[in-house]
Amino acid sequence: MALQFQTDVLLAPYTTLGLGGPARRFARVDSEAALLDVLSSPEADGPVLVFGGGSNLVVADEGFDGLAVHLGMRGIETLGEGRIRVRAGEPWDRVVDFAVERGWAGIECLAGIPGCAGATPIQNVGAYGQEVAQVITAVEAIDRSRGETVRLDPAACAFEYRDSRFKRERDQWIVTAVEFTLRPGGAPTVAYGELRRVLEGQGADVAGVREAVLGLRRRKSMVVDATDPDSRSVGSFFTNPVVSDDEARRVVEHAVRGRIVSAPGEVPRYEAGDGRTKFPAAWLIERAGISKGLRRGCVGVSSKHTLALINLGGGTTRALLELAREIRDRVEDEFGVRLVPEPRLVGVRF
Ligand SMILES: Cc1cc2nc3c(=O)[nH]c(=O)nc-3n(C[C@H](O)[C@H](O)[C@H](O)COP(=O)(O)OP(=O)(O)OC[C@H]3O[C@@H](n4cnc5c(N)ncnc54)[C@H](O)[C@@H]3O)c2cc1C
């Protein structure tokens, strides 16, 4: 089939924020063969942006001066009991439902995360005590430097907290399919404090945990809902900062000196597992004086969650990023730690 390229396609409707100008060239692909054809066409000579659900994309108001490729290849293939191969454009929530319906444990806590399966390895999607790195057994990806599809084992993916090789080397890789190995009949993960409290004494199965997670997420507007303006976001705008011991001590000293807390023990922090310390970004933001529901014209902070920056309708990417910078700078002034954005920023500097 001849390749179909469109010109000047507005990207805003393809993003959960509803923001962003046009892509100079645009193509939708429904198969890996079509994707390879698109990539070898003259249209792909300049910058290329591949995307799925647009739920982690912040696109400049001026748009994207290159080729945007919307990945639409779908399908969940069962390879064996608990083992599935999922094509990149499959909606993630359908993958969770597929596993939960069969009583396979491993991704029940990741229910309600928008976007497509192919994007889950990019930032090692995680929530409520699970992350995809725990269940991914292989990633199939086009290596653009060699023009061929390769199969990467988990070690080669170099997963970290909200990060992976694919995110760090983003122009090199396009994920085409992901293989997950789940636990048939396995116990669900009830490790996250908030989830444990909700499920106390219930002996929930994977379906029960999925429901509880969806309930928690809805309360925070962390499920995309066209009728809920607080969900017009990219989810968390900033990652939780993970810092060295020395830096962690400095953050706590800042908080005590600035009288944000009266004793070091009042600053919430967790072992990041590699000798480093993780601070909850939402706490830092709130204590830096940014409240839920803060508005700056047509953009603001969700009324349910300080980490979610939202487009109230009629907003611009410029205004959203101004607000994000204001928050980043306030946190840096108060705590000496610089927040890093979680989503992919396209055509803008932060
Ligand atoms: C309301 C809400 C709640 C959220 N909650 C969470 C959460 O709990 N945990 C969490 O981790 N994230 C969360 N997110 C962020 C987001 O949903 C995830 O990062 C998701 O995996 C993005 O999928 P997508 O298909 O929408 O990616 P897109 O937004 O389309 O793309 C994101 C980035 O990945 C790249 N990319 C996408 N697909 C591919 C591919 N196949 N190959 C190579 N690169 C690719 C894009 O180029 C871009 O850089 C939330 C977002 C929203 C809006």
Tab-separated table of C-alpha atoms and ligand atoms in Angstrom:
chain	number	residue	atom	x	y	z
A	1	MET	CA	0.000	0.000	0.000
A	2	ALA	CA	1.294	3.476	-0.848
A	3	LEU	CA	2.500	5.471	2.116
A	4	GLN	CA	0.133	8.167	3.277
A	5	PHE	CA	1.725	11.333	4.614
A	6	GLN	CA	-0.288	14.289	5.794
A	7	THR	CA	0.970	17.823	6.175
A	8	ASP	CA	0.551	20.267	9.072
A	9	VAL	CA	-1.446	17.988	11.355
A	10	LEU	CA	-2.279	19.539	14.716
A	11	LEU	CA	-0.831	17.365	17.490
A	12	ALA	CA	-2.957	18.744	20.362
A	13	PRO	CA	-5.869	16.297	19.757
A	14	TYR	CA	-3.415	13.386	19.958
A	15	THR	CA	-2.233	14.380	23.452
A	16	THR	CA	-3.978	14.036	26.816
A	17	LEU	CA	-3.008	17.633	27.627
A	18	GLY	CA	-4.751	18.833	24.465
A	19	LEU	CA	-1.797	21.120	23.725
A	20	GLY	CA	0.702	21.471	20.892
A	21	GLY	CA	0.956	22.868	17.364
A	22	PRO	CA	1.196	21.036	14.038
A	23	ALA	CA	3.616	18.376	12.840
A	24	ARG	CA	5.028	19.361	9.458
A	25	ARG	CA	4.568	15.764	8.256
A	26	PHE	CA	2.392	13.076	9.828
A	27	ALA	CA	1.818	9.360	9.237
A	28	ARG	CA	-0.140	6.679	11.033
A	29	VAL	CA	1.192	3.121	10.800
A	30	ASP	CA	-0.702	-0.072	11.613
A	31	SER	CA	2.074	-2.605	11.022
A	32	GLU	CA	5.783	-2.950	11.512
A	33	ALA	CA	6.259	-3.236	7.745
A	34	ALA	CA	4.503	0.112	7.235
A	35	LEU	CA	6.656	1.632	9.977
A	36	LEU	CA	9.852	0.430	8.272
A	37	ASP	CA	8.599	1.863	4.956
A	38	VAL	CA	7.876	5.205	6.592
A	39	LEU	CA	11.308	5.260	8.216
A	40	SER	CA	13.066	4.591	4.924
A	41	SER	CA	11.126	7.302	3.057
A	42	PRO	CA	12.633	10.748	2.301
A	43	GLU	CA	10.072	12.247	4.739
A	44	ALA	CA	11.995	10.585	7.589
A	45	ASP	CA	15.288	12.295	6.725
A	46	GLY	CA	14.857	14.984	9.380
A	47	PRO	CA	13.643	14.723	12.985
A	48	VAL	CA	11.173	11.895	13.693
A	49	LEU	CA	8.769	11.727	16.644
A	50	VAL	CA	7.018	8.411	17.264
A	51	PHE	CA	4.142	8.338	19.690
A	52	GLY	CA	1.245	6.235	20.940
A	53	GLY	CA	-1.364	7.623	23.310
A	54	GLY	CA	0.220	11.064	23.697
A	55	SER	CA	-0.174	10.853	27.477
A	56	ASN	CA	3.431	11.726	28.215
A	57	LEU	CA	3.979	14.362	25.544
A	58	VAL	CA	4.303	18.110	25.883
A	59	VAL	CA	4.460	19.612	22.391
A	60	ALA	CA	5.488	23.207	21.626
A	61	ASP	CA	2.759	25.626	20.544
A	62	GLU	CA	4.828	26.080	17.368
A	63	GLY	CA	4.532	22.347	16.714
A	64	PHE	CA	7.092	19.844	15.508
A	65	ASP	CA	9.236	20.569	12.458
A	66	GLY	CA	9.628	16.969	11.353
A	67	LEU	CA	7.763	13.718	10.823
A	68	ALA	CA	5.363	12.570	13.567
A	69	VAL	CA	4.528	8.857	13.386
A	70	HIS	CA	1.436	7.619	15.218
A	71	LEU	CA	1.978	3.966	16.151
A	72	GLY	CA	-1.228	1.985	15.661
A	73	MET	CA	-0.122	-1.664	15.491
A	74	ARG	CA	-2.386	-3.675	17.784
A	75	GLY	CA	-2.578	-7.197	19.169
A	76	ILE	CA	-1.933	-9.355	22.217
A	77	GLU	CA	-0.491	-12.776	21.412
A	78	THR	CA	-0.311	-15.543	24.008
A	79	LEU	CA	3.069	-17.297	23.902
A	80	GLY	CA	2.395	-19.625	26.823
A	81	GLU	CA	0.756	-19.655	30.246
A	82	GLY	CA	1.348	-16.144	31.605
A	83	ARG	CA	3.503	-15.077	28.637
A	84	ILE	CA	2.268	-12.503	26.157
A	85	ARG	CA	3.705	-10.513	23.285
A	86	VAL	CA	1.980	-7.187	22.865
A	87	ARG	CA	2.277	-4.920	19.825
A	88	ALA	CA	3.342	-1.343	20.507
A	89	GLY	CA	0.049	0.416	19.704
A	90	GLU	CA	-2.127	-1.755	21.948
A	91	PRO	CA	-3.809	0.382	24.646
A	92	TRP	CA	-2.094	-0.421	27.942
A	93	ASP	CA	-5.295	-0.751	29.922
A	94	ARG	CA	-6.441	-3.560	27.609
A	95	VAL	CA	-3.250	-5.439	28.427
A	96	VAL	CA	-3.962	-5.086	32.152
A	97	ASP	CA	-7.537	-6.302	31.625
A	98	PHE	CA	-6.305	-9.262	29.556
A	99	ALA	CA	-3.981	-10.371	32.385
A	100	VAL	CA	-6.460	-9.740	35.202
A	101	GLU	CA	-9.268	-11.644	33.435
A	102	ARG	CA	-6.980	-14.695	33.368
A	103	GLY	CA	-5.882	-14.298	36.988
A	104	TRP	CA	-2.297	-13.507	35.967
A	105	ALA	CA	-0.506	-11.346	38.511
A	106	GLY	CA	2.183	-8.766	37.792
A	107	ILE	CA	0.518	-5.683	36.293
A	108	GLU	CA	-2.729	-5.329	38.301
A	109	CYS	CA	-1.372	-2.209	40.070
A	110	LEU	CA	-0.697	-0.572	36.694
A	111	ALA	CA	-4.411	-0.389	35.795
A	112	GLY	CA	-5.661	2.980	34.612
A	113	ILE	CA	-2.332	4.226	33.256
A	114	PRO	CA	-3.144	5.777	29.876
A	115	GLY	CA	-1.177	5.234	26.703
A	116	CYS	CA	0.068	2.261	24.726
A	117	ALA	CA	2.026	-0.873	25.573
A	118	GLY	CA	4.994	0.174	23.415
A	119	ALA	CA	5.589	3.233	25.561
A	120	THR	CA	5.656	1.343	28.854
A	121	PRO	CA	9.342	0.350	28.625
A	122	ILE	CA	10.373	3.898	27.659
A	123	GLN	CA	10.041	5.321	31.140
A	124	ASN	CA	9.603	1.977	32.921
A	125	VAL	CA	6.001	2.803	33.758
A	126	GLY	CA	5.144	2.227	37.371
A	127	ALA	CA	2.549	2.852	40.064
A	128	TYR	CA	1.346	1.519	43.421
A	129	GLY	CA	4.303	-0.780	43.989
A	130	GLN	CA	4.773	-2.267	40.525
A	131	GLU	CA	6.765	-1.272	37.455
A	132	VAL	CA	6.939	-2.919	34.057
A	133	ALA	CA	10.651	-3.751	34.443
A	134	GLN	CA	9.572	-6.475	36.897
A	135	VAL	CA	7.632	-8.373	34.209
A	136	ILE	CA	9.195	-7.461	30.846
A	137	THR	CA	11.171	-10.409	29.500
A	138	ALA	CA	11.992	-8.939	26.074
A	139	VAL	CA	11.530	-5.796	24.019
A	140	GLU	CA	11.458	-5.854	20.225
A	141	ALA	CA	12.629	-2.583	18.763
A	142	ILE	CA	13.836	-1.058	15.545
A	143	ASP	CA	17.425	0.033	15.974
A	144	ARG	CA	17.455	3.101	13.734
A	145	SER	CA	21.247	3.208	13.641
A	146	ARG	CA	21.241	-0.200	11.867
A	147	GLY	CA	17.779	-0.095	10.269
A	148	GLU	CA	16.814	-3.486	11.680
A	149	THR	CA	14.576	-4.980	14.351
A	150	VAL	CA	16.346	-6.413	17.376
A	151	ARG	CA	15.221	-8.264	20.479
A	152	LEU	CA	16.572	-6.890	23.744
A	153	ASP	CA	16.619	-8.771	27.027
A	154	PRO	CA	15.792	-6.854	30.224
A	155	ALA	CA	19.474	-6.230	31.086
A	156	ALA	CA	19.997	-4.580	27.678
A	157	CYS	CA	17.010	-2.295	28.344
A	158	ALA	CA	18.851	-0.791	31.387
A	159	PHE	CA	15.661	0.000	33.248
A	160	GLU	CA	15.757	2.460	36.132
A	161	TYR	CA	13.198	4.498	38.024
A	162	ARG	CA	11.072	6.187	35.286
A	163	ASP	CA	13.939	5.666	32.892
A	164	SER	CA	15.467	3.209	30.442
A	165	ARG	CA	17.946	2.972	27.637
A	166	PHE	CA	15.088	3.829	25.219
A	167	LYS	CA	14.460	7.145	26.958
A	168	ARG	CA	18.159	8.012	27.160
A	169	GLU	CA	18.857	7.052	23.510
A	170	ARG	CA	15.485	8.116	22.210
A	171	ASP	CA	16.411	8.770	18.584
A	172	GLN	CA	17.844	5.278	18.199
A	173	TRP	CA	14.950	3.047	19.280
A	174	ILE	CA	11.364	2.441	18.261
A	175	VAL	CA	9.679	-0.244	20.326
A	176	THR	CA	7.495	-2.465	18.130
A	177	ALA	CA	6.425	-5.138	20.646
A	178	VAL	CA	6.925	-6.048	24.299
A	179	GLU	CA	6.978	-9.488	25.873
A	180	PHE	CA	5.645	-9.771	29.418
A	181	THR	CA	5.888	-12.808	31.689
A	182	LEU	CA	3.199	-12.733	34.360
A	183	ARG	CA	2.373	-15.077	37.233
A	184	PRO	CA	-0.680	-17.290	36.525
A	185	GLY	CA	-2.621	-17.723	39.770
A	186	GLY	CA	0.013	-15.626	41.545
A	187	ALA	CA	-0.666	-13.338	44.492
A	188	PRO	CA	-1.328	-9.708	43.641
A	189	THR	CA	1.107	-7.045	44.800
A	190	VAL	CA	-0.237	-5.172	47.801
A	191	ALA	CA	2.929	-3.380	48.875
A	192	TYR	CA	2.145	0.323	48.503
A	193	GLY	CA	0.981	1.845	51.803
A	194	GLU	CA	-2.133	3.575	50.486
A	195	LEU	CA	-3.265	0.441	48.650
A	196	ARG	CA	-2.583	-1.762	51.695
A	197	ARG	CA	-4.775	0.498	53.834
A	198	VAL	CA	-7.682	0.341	51.351
A	199	LEU	CA	-7.464	-3.452	51.068
A	200	GLU	CA	-6.797	-4.187	54.760
A	201	GLY	CA	-8.157	-7.608	55.702
A	202	GLN	CA	-9.920	-8.183	52.358
A	203	GLY	CA	-7.670	-10.858	50.858
A	204	ALA	CA	-8.190	-9.287	47.425
A	205	ASP	CA	-7.308	-11.172	44.239
A	206	VAL	CA	-5.767	-9.515	41.169
A	207	ALA	CA	-9.200	-8.259	40.036
A	208	GLY	CA	-9.846	-6.755	43.469
A	209	VAL	CA	-6.472	-5.023	43.456
A	210	ARG	CA	-7.115	-3.645	39.965
A	211	GLU	CA	-10.464	-2.207	41.160
A	212	ALA	CA	-8.901	-0.683	44.270
A	213	VAL	CA	-6.118	0.918	42.231
A	214	LEU	CA	-8.651	2.376	39.773
A	215	GLY	CA	-10.628	3.776	42.701
A	216	LEU	CA	-7.533	5.452	44.155
A	217	ARG	CA	-6.499	6.792	40.777
A	218	ARG	CA	-9.973	8.207	40.015
A	219	ARG	CA	-9.978	10.099	43.303
A	220	LYS	CA	-6.740	11.780	42.225
A	221	SER	CA	-7.913	12.351	38.621
A	222	MET	CA	-5.138	10.027	37.494
A	223	VAL	CA	-7.443	8.232	35.065
A	224	VAL	CA	-8.125	10.088	31.819
A	225	ASP	CA	-11.763	11.183	31.840
A	226	ALA	CA	-13.100	13.655	29.265
A	227	THR	CA	-15.513	15.055	31.871
A	228	ASP	CA	-12.783	15.702	34.457
A	229	PRO	CA	-10.572	18.732	33.644
A	230	ASP	CA	-8.159	17.694	36.432
A	231	SER	CA	-7.209	14.708	34.269
A	232	ARG	CA	-6.162	16.865	31.286
A	233	SER	CA	-2.509	16.336	32.151
A	234	VAL	CA	0.487	14.106	31.533
A	235	GLY	CA	0.010	12.519	34.955
A	236	SER	CA	2.951	13.491	37.151
A	237	PHE	CA	4.814	16.383	35.575
A	238	PHE	CA	7.956	15.807	37.670
A	239	THR	CA	9.727	12.636	38.769
A	240	ASN	CA	10.529	12.117	42.442
A	241	PRO	CA	14.117	13.339	42.892
A	242	VAL	CA	16.604	10.565	43.672
A	243	VAL	CA	19.797	11.962	45.202
A	244	SER	CA	23.072	10.923	46.832
A	245	ASP	CA	23.473	10.763	50.624
A	246	ASP	CA	25.225	14.134	50.710
A	247	GLU	CA	22.554	15.815	48.635
A	248	ALA	CA	19.832	14.213	50.770
A	249	ARG	CA	21.431	15.671	53.900
A	250	ARG	CA	21.496	19.095	52.244
A	251	VAL	CA	17.784	18.860	51.296
A	252	VAL	CA	16.890	18.053	54.912
A	253	GLU	CA	19.137	20.875	56.234
A	254	HIS	CA	17.443	23.313	53.836
A	255	ALA	CA	14.029	22.260	55.150
A	256	VAL	CA	15.064	22.691	58.799
A	257	ARG	CA	16.859	25.993	58.209
A	258	GLY	CA	13.889	27.355	56.262
A	259	ARG	CA	11.582	26.268	59.132
A	260	ILE	CA	9.566	24.132	56.744
A	261	VAL	CA	9.932	21.349	59.291
A	262	SER	CA	11.032	21.525	62.908
A	263	ALA	CA	13.038	18.286	62.912
A	264	PRO	CA	14.916	16.348	60.184
A	265	GLY	CA	12.713	13.278	60.757
A	266	GLU	CA	9.686	15.208	59.454
A	267	VAL	CA	11.000	15.227	55.884
A	268	PRO	CA	9.556	12.151	54.114
A	269	ARG	CA	12.145	10.153	52.185
A	270	TYR	CA	12.739	6.583	51.067
A	271	GLU	CA	15.669	4.328	50.299
A	272	ALA	CA	15.905	4.268	46.494
A	273	GLY	CA	17.538	0.836	46.688
A	274	ASP	CA	20.963	1.856	45.353
A	275	GLY	CA	22.237	3.749	48.387
A	276	ARG	CA	20.462	6.879	47.206
A	277	THR	CA	17.437	8.623	48.667
A	278	LYS	CA	14.123	9.395	46.980
A	279	PHE	CA	12.040	12.415	48.028
A	280	PRO	CA	8.335	12.642	47.130
A	281	ALA	CA	8.116	15.517	44.640
A	282	ALA	CA	4.487	16.226	45.630
A	283	TRP	CA	5.542	16.901	49.249
A	284	LEU	CA	8.411	19.172	48.167
A	285	ILE	CA	6.057	21.129	45.887
A	286	GLU	CA	3.367	21.555	48.521
A	287	ARG	CA	5.883	22.602	51.184
A	288	ALA	CA	7.399	25.080	48.736
A	289	GLY	CA	4.048	26.862	48.857
A	290	ILE	CA	2.358	25.557	45.699
A	291	SER	CA	-1.195	24.471	46.433
A	292	LYS	CA	-3.559	22.118	44.703
A	293	GLY	CA	-5.930	24.047	42.452
A	294	LEU	CA	-3.445	26.899	41.782
A	295	ARG	CA	-4.340	28.631	38.519
A	296	ARG	CA	-2.288	30.663	36.094
A	297	GLY	CA	-4.776	31.725	33.418
A	298	CYS	CA	-5.899	28.665	31.469
A	299	VAL	CA	-3.379	26.288	33.048
A	300	GLY	CA	-2.941	25.213	36.625
A	301	VAL	CA	-2.217	22.575	39.220
A	302	SER	CA	-4.799	19.802	39.556
A	303	SER	CA	-7.163	20.332	42.482
A	304	LYS	CA	-6.468	16.706	43.500
A	305	HIS	CA	-2.727	16.319	43.026
A	306	THR	CA	0.138	18.853	43.127
A	307	LEU	CA	2.218	16.812	40.694
A	308	ALA	CA	-0.292	17.080	37.858
A	309	LEU	CA	-0.212	20.272	35.785
A	310	ILE	CA	-3.360	20.706	33.762
A	311	ASN	CA	-4.771	22.515	30.771
A	312	LEU	CA	-8.047	23.990	31.997
A	313	GLY	CA	-9.106	24.568	28.381
A	314	GLY	CA	-7.680	27.166	26.020
A	315	GLY	CA	-4.214	26.885	27.608
A	316	THR	CA	-0.876	26.970	25.827
A	317	THR	CA	2.270	24.920	26.195
A	318	ARG	CA	4.161	28.153	26.883
A	319	ALA	CA	1.917	28.924	29.880
A	320	LEU	CA	2.117	25.351	31.154
A	321	LEU	CA	5.910	25.414	31.041
A	322	GLU	CA	6.037	28.822	32.741
A	323	LEU	CA	4.057	27.319	35.595
A	324	ALA	CA	6.327	24.258	35.633
A	325	ARG	CA	9.407	26.525	35.842
A	326	GLU	CA	7.821	28.504	38.666
A	327	ILE	CA	7.282	25.259	40.604
A	328	ARG	CA	10.764	23.924	39.811
A	329	ASP	CA	12.401	27.194	40.934
A	330	ARG	CA	10.340	27.431	44.148
A	331	VAL	CA	11.342	23.881	45.106
A	332	GLU	CA	14.981	24.592	44.284
A	333	ASP	CA	14.959	27.775	46.406
A	334	GLU	CA	13.394	25.993	49.382
A	335	PHE	CA	15.165	22.640	49.246
A	336	GLY	CA	18.195	23.001	46.959
A	337	VAL	CA	17.005	20.162	44.748
A	338	ARG	CA	16.034	20.603	41.107
A	339	LEU	CA	12.946	18.775	39.869
A	340	VAL	CA	13.193	17.049	36.500
A	341	PRO	CA	10.182	16.788	34.153
A	342	GLU	CA	8.855	13.278	33.554
A	343	PRO	CA	7.200	13.737	30.114
A	344	ARG	CA	8.913	14.112	26.763
A	345	LEU	CA	9.160	17.771	25.845
A	346	VAL	CA	8.949	18.280	22.084
A	347	GLY	CA	10.334	21.460	20.529
A	348	VAL	CA	10.650	23.281	23.849
A	349	ARG	CA	13.458	23.917	26.306
A	350	PHE	CA	12.984	23.671	30.011
B	1	LIG	C1	-3.771	10.901	33.852
B	1	LIG	C2	-2.414	10.281	33.657
B	1	LIG	C3	-1.904	9.400	34.595
B	1	LIG	C4	-0.645	8.799	34.429
B	1	LIG	N1	-0.177	7.948	35.374
B	1	LIG	C5	1.041	7.364	35.231
B	1	LIG	C6	1.533	6.444	36.217
B	1	LIG	O1	0.872	6.139	37.192
B	1	LIG	N2	2.758	5.906	36.029
B	1	LIG	C7	3.527	6.196	34.931
B	1	LIG	O2	4.641	5.649	34.832
B	1	LIG	N3	3.078	7.048	33.984
B	1	LIG	C8	1.873	7.639	34.100
B	1	LIG	N4	1.414	8.519	33.152
B	1	LIG	C9	2.267	8.849	31.994
B	1	LIG	C10	1.955	8.046	30.717
B	1	LIG	O3	0.656	7.546	30.734
B	1	LIG	C11	2.917	6.879	30.519
B	1	LIG	O4	4.234	7.344	30.440
B	1	LIG	C12	2.588	6.080	29.236
B	1	LIG	O5	3.384	4.936	29.165
B	1	LIG	C13	2.781	6.891	27.970
B	1	LIG	O6	2.248	6.126	26.899
B	1	LIG	P1	1.846	6.825	25.533
B	1	LIG	O7	1.551	5.748	24.555
B	1	LIG	O8	0.776	7.809	25.776
B	1	LIG	O9	3.223	7.552	25.175
B	1	LIG	P2	3.361	8.889	24.325
B	1	LIG	O10	2.919	10.047	25.157
B	1	LIG	O11	2.744	8.735	23.007
B	1	LIG	O12	4.943	8.975	24.182
B	1	LIG	C14	5.739	9.246	25.316
B	1	LIG	C15	7.220	9.132	24.943
B	1	LIG	O13	7.518	7.787	24.592
B	1	LIG	C16	7.961	7.720	23.241
B	1	LIG	N5	7.343	6.519	22.664
B	1	LIG	C17	6.027	6.177	22.699
B	1	LIG	N6	5.847	4.977	22.120
B	1	LIG	C18	7.074	4.576	21.711
B	1	LIG	C19	7.565	3.429	21.031
B	1	LIG	N7	6.748	2.430	20.681
B	1	LIG	N8	8.899	3.339	20.764
B	1	LIG	C20	9.747	4.328	21.126
B	1	LIG	N9	9.341	5.443	21.765
B	1	LIG	C21	8.022	5.566	22.052
B	1	LIG	C22	7.519	8.998	22.570
B	1	LIG	O14	8.377	9.341	21.510
B	1	LIG	C23	7.634	9.959	23.731
B	1	LIG	O15	8.972	10.353	23.895
B	1	LIG	C24	0.144	9.122	33.286
B	1	LIG	C25	-0.374	10.015	32.328
B	1	LIG	C26	-1.644	10.586	32.501
B	1	LIG	C27	-2.183	11.528	31.476
